[in-house]
mmCIF file of C-alpha atoms in Angstrom:
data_model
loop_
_atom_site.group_PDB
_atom_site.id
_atom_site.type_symbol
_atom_site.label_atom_id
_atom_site.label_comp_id
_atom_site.label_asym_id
_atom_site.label_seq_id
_atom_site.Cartn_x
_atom_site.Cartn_y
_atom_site.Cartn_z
ATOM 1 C CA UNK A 1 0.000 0.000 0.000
ATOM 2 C CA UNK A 2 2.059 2.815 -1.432
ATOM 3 C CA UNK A 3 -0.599 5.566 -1.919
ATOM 4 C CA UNK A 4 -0.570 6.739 1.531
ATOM 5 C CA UNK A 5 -1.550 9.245 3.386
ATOM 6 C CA UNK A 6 -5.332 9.761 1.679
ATOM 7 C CA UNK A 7 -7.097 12.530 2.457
ATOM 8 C CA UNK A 8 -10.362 13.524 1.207
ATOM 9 C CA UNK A 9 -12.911 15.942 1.920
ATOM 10 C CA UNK A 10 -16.583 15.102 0.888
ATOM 11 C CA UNK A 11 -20.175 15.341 1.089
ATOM 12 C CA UNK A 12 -21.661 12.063 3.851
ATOM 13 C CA UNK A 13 -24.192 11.067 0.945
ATOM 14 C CA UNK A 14 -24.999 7.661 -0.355
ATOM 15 C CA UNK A 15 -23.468 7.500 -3.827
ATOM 16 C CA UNK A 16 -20.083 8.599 -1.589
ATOM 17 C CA UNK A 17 -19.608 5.020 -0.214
ATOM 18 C CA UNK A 18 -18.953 3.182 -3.452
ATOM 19 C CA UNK A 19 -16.943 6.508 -4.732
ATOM 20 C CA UNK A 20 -14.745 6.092 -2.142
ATOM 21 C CA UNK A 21 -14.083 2.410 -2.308
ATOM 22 C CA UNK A 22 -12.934 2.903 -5.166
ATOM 23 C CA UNK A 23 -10.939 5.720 -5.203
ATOM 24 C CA UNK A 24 -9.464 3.564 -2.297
ATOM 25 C CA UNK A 25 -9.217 0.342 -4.132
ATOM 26 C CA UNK A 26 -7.246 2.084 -7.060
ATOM 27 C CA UNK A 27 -4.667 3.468 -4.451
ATOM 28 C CA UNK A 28 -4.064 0.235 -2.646
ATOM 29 C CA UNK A 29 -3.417 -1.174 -6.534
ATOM 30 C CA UNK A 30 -2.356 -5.111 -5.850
ATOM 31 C CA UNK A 31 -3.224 -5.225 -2.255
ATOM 32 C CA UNK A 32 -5.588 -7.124 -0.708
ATOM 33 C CA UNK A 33 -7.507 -4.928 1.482
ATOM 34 C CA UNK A 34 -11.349 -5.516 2.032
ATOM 35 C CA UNK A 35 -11.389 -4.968 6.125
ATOM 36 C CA UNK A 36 -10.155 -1.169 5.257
ATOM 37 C CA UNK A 37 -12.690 -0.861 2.327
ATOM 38 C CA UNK A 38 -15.774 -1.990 4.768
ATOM 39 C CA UNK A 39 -14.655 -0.016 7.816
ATOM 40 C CA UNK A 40 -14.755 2.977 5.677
ATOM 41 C CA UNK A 41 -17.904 2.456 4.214
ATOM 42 C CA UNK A 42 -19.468 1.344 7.782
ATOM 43 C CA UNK A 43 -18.110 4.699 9.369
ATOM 44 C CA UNK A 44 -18.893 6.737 6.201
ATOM 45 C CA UNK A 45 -22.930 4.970 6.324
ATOM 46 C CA UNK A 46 -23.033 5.963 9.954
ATOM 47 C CA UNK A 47 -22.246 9.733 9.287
ATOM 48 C CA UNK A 48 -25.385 9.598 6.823
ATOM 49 C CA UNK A 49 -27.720 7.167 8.881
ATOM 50 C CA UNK A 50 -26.985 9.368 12.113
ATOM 51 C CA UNK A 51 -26.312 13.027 11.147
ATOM 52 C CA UNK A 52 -27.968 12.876 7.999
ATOM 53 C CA UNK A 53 -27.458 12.966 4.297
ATOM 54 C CA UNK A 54 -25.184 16.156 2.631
ATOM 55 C CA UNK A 55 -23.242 16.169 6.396
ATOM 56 C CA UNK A 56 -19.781 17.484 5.539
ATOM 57 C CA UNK A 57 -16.808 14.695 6.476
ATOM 58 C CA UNK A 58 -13.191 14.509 6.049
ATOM 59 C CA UNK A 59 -11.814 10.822 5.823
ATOM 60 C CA UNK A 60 -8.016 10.139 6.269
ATOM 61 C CA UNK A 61 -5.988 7.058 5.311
ATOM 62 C CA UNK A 62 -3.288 6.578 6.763
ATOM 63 C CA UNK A 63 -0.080 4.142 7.974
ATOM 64 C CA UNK A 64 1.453 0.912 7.040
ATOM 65 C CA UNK A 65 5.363 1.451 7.998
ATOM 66 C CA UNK A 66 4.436 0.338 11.233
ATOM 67 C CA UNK A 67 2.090 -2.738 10.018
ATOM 68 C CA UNK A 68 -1.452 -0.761 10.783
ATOM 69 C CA UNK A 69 -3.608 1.209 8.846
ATOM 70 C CA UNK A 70 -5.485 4.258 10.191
ATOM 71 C CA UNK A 71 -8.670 5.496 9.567
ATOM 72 C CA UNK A 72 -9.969 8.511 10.424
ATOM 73 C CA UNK A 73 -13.375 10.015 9.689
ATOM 74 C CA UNK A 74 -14.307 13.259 11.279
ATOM 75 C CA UNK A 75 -17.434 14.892 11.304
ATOM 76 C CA UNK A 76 -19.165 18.331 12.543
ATOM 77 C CA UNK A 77 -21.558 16.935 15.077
ATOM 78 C CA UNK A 78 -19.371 16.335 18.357
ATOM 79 C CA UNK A 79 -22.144 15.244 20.753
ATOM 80 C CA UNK A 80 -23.287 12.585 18.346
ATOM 81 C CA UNK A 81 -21.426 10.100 19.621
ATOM 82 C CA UNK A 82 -21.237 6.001 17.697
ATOM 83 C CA UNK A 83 -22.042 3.235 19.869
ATOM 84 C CA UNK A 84 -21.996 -0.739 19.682
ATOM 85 C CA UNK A 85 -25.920 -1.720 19.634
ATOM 86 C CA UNK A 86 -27.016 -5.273 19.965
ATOM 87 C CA UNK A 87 -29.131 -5.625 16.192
ATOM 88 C CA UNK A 88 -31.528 -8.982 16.763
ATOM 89 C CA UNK A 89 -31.782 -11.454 13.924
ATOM 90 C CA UNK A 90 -34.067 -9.522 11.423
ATOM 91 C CA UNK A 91 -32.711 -5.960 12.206
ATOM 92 C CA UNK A 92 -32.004 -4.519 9.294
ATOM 93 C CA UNK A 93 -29.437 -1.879 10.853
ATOM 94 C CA UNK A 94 -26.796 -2.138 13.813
ATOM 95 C CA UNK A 95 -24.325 -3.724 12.636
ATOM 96 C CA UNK A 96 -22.133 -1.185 11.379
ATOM 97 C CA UNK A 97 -19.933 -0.387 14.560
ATOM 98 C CA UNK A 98 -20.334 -4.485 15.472
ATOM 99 C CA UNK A 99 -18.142 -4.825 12.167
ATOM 100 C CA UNK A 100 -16.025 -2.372 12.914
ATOM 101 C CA UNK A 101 -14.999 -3.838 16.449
ATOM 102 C CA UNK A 102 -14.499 -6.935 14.680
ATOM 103 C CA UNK A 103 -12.125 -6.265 12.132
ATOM 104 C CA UNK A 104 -9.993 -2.848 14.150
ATOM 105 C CA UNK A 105 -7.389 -3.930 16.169
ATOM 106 C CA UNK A 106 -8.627 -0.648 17.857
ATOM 107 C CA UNK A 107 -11.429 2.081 17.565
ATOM 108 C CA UNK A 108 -12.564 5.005 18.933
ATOM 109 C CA UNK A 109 -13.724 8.539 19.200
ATOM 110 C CA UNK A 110 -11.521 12.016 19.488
ATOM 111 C CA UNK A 111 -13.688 15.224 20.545
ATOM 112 C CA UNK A 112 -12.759 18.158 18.994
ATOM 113 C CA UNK A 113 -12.964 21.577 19.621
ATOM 114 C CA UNK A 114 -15.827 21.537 16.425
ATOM 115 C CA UNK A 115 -16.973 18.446 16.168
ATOM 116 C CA UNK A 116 -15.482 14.578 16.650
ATOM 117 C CA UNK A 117 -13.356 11.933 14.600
ATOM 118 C CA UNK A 118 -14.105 8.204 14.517
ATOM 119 C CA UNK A 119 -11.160 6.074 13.786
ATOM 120 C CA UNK A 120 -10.238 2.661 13.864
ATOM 121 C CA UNK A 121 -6.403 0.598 13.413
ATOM 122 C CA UNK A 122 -6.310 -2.227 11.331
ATOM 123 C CA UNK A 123 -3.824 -4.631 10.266
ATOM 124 C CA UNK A 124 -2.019 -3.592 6.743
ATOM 125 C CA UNK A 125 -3.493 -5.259 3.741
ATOM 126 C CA UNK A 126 -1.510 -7.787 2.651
ATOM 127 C CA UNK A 127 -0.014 -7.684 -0.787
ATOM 128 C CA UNK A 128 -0.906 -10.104 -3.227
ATOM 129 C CA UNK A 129 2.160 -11.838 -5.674
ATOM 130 C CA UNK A 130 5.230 -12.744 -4.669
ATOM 131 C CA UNK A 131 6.132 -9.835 -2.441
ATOM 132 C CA UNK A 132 3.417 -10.915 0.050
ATOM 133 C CA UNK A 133 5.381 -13.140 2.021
ATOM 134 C CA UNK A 134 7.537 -10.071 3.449
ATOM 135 C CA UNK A 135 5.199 -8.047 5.672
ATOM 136 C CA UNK A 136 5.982 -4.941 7.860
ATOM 137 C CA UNK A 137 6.682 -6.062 11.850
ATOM 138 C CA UNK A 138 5.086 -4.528 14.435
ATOM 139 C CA UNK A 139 2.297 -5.004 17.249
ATOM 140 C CA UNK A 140 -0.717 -7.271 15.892
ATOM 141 C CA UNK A 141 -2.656 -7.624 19.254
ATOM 142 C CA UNK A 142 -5.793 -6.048 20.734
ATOM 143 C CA UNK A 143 -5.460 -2.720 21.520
ATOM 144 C CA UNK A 144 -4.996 -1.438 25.281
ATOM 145 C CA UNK A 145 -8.505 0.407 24.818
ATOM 146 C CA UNK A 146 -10.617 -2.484 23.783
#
């Protein structure tokens, strides 16, 4: 993953999420990275679920040299704060944060002084070919916070 930092600015609306998989997908050209691409679109489909549709976001990319990925997402609203529901069987929504604390090593929430960022730590995608046997060392463990 050689296209990092990413930093975008954009509008939280629905046709965003795919956008930005793929602007994503293109950058990480020849790595496997699906647990980035649905944490982004998870955190992106809260900002629109939550704070509604045309909210103004800036999502960050970030990492790798130390074998993690960052993602930030921050948003306007700082007293809106994400939390991990319990979505029954036939709930259509809940989920979102569930998936998120499932594939982060970490997660959480930064106040600022005009609103909040959500981010989450994963793992580095690994690269596909022959290269993908030699992957950055580091710490692959839970995070303290969790």
């Amino acid at each position: 993953m050689t296209s990092l930092p990413f930093m975008v600015d954009l509008l939280a609306v629905p046709k965003a999420v795919p956008e930005v998989r793929r602007t994503l997908r293109e950058r990480c050209g020849g790595v496997d990275s699906p647990d980035l691409l649905l944490c982004v679109s998870e955190l992106l489909t809260n900002v629109i679920v939550h704070l509604g549709e045309g909210t103004p976001v800036t999502l960050r990319v970030s990492g790798a040299c130390t074998g993690r990925v960052r993602v930030e997402l921050s948003d306007p609203e700082p007293c809106a704060w994400p939390a991990l529901r319990s979505a029954a069987g036939g709930d259509e929504s809940g989920r979102g944060l569930v998936l998120v604390d499932a594939l982060a090593l970490r997660w959480g929430v930064e106040q600022g002084p005009y609103g909040k960022t959500v981010w989450c730590e994963l793992r580095a995608p690994a690269r596909r070919g022959p290269e993908a046997a030699v992957r950055p060392s580091g710490p692959w463990g839970r995070g303290a916070d969790r």
